[in-house]
């Protein structure tokens, strides 16, 4: 019984971290110059493509970035993260959300 409660607690904690990362990413994407609707779309797709750990890694990384002159510039700056899974997911979600073509 205690293991079940402990397991459920861990799942809730991980879900909470992933949710916090999503909100951070939505806020930070807007702060670096990605329009709100594109930012929301990208975060939704990144949530599907990445693990909670990768989302948290990306959320922390965004605090090092400054505002870009364009949406494309902001997406390019995101792709400098040292996480190949995140780079691939950012590229795919950026193309999908910016152009409407799902990759």
C-alpha positions as a printed Julia matrix, in Angstrom:
103×3 Matrix{Float64}:
  0.0    0.0     0.0
  2.82   2.4     0.89
  4.53   1.7    -2.45
  1.33   2.51   -4.28
  1.01   5.84   -2.47
  4.69   6.61   -3.07
  4.34   5.74   -6.77
  1.27   7.93   -7.14
  3.08  10.77   -5.39
  6.03  10.49   -7.79
  3.71  10.55  -10.81
  1.97  13.67   -9.52
  5.32  15.35   -8.86
  6.56  14.6   -12.37
  3.3   15.79  -13.89
  3.57  19.0   -11.9
  7.12  19.6   -13.16
  6.04  19.04  -16.76
  3.13  21.46  -16.32
  5.44  24.09  -14.8
  7.83  23.64  -17.73
  4.94  24.13  -20.2
  3.89  27.41  -18.58
  7.5   28.59  -18.41
  8.03  27.76  -22.08
  4.86  29.57  -23.15
  5.95  32.67  -21.25
  9.59  32.55  -22.37
  8.76  31.86  -26.02
  6.67  35.02  -26.05
  9.44  36.92  -24.26
 12.0   36.01  -26.93
  9.71  37.12  -29.77
  7.49  34.22  -30.76
  3.84  35.31  -31.24
  1.42  33.93  -28.62
 -0.49  31.58  -30.93
  2.73  30.18  -32.42
  4.25  29.82  -28.93
  1.2   27.93  -27.65
  1.25  25.66  -30.7
  4.98  24.95  -30.33
  4.72  24.2   -26.62
  1.85  21.79  -27.28
  3.88  19.97  -29.9
  7.04  19.98  -27.78
  5.02  18.45  -24.94
  4.08  15.59  -27.28
  7.6   15.14  -28.66
  9.79  15.52  -25.55
 10.08  13.93  -22.14
  9.38  15.97  -19.02
 13.12  16.15  -18.36
 13.8   17.55  -21.85
 10.98  20.1   -21.43
 12.45  21.24  -18.12
 15.92  21.43  -19.68
 14.54  23.59  -22.5
 12.58  25.78  -20.07
 15.73  26.47  -18.04
 17.71  27.15  -21.22
 15.28  29.84  -22.42
 16.26  32.12  -19.55
 19.67  32.56  -21.24
 18.1   33.86  -24.46
 17.26  37.44  -25.31
 14.54  38.79  -27.56
 15.04  38.09  -31.26
 14.17  40.39  -34.15
 11.85  37.81  -35.73
  9.99  34.58  -35.04
 12.48  32.69  -37.17
 15.37  34.28  -35.26
 13.79  33.24  -31.96
 13.36  29.66  -33.16
 16.98  29.62  -34.39
 18.18  30.8   -30.98
 16.22  28.0   -29.3
 17.94  25.46  -31.53
 21.36  26.29  -30.05
 20.55  24.23  -26.95
 22.94  21.35  -26.29
 20.21  18.7   -26.42
 19.78  16.88  -29.76
 16.25  15.68  -28.93
 15.17  19.22  -28.13
 16.82  20.65  -31.26
 14.97  18.15  -33.46
 11.65  18.78  -31.68
 12.06  22.57  -31.8
 12.78  22.46  -35.53
  9.81  20.21  -36.26
  7.38  22.16  -34.07
  8.64  25.49  -35.39
  8.06  24.45  -39.0
  4.71  22.9   -38.16
  3.38  25.84  -36.13
  4.87  28.58  -38.28
  3.91  27.11  -41.67
  1.01  24.81  -40.83
  2.77  21.74  -42.27
  2.99  18.89  -39.77
  6.36  17.12  -39.78
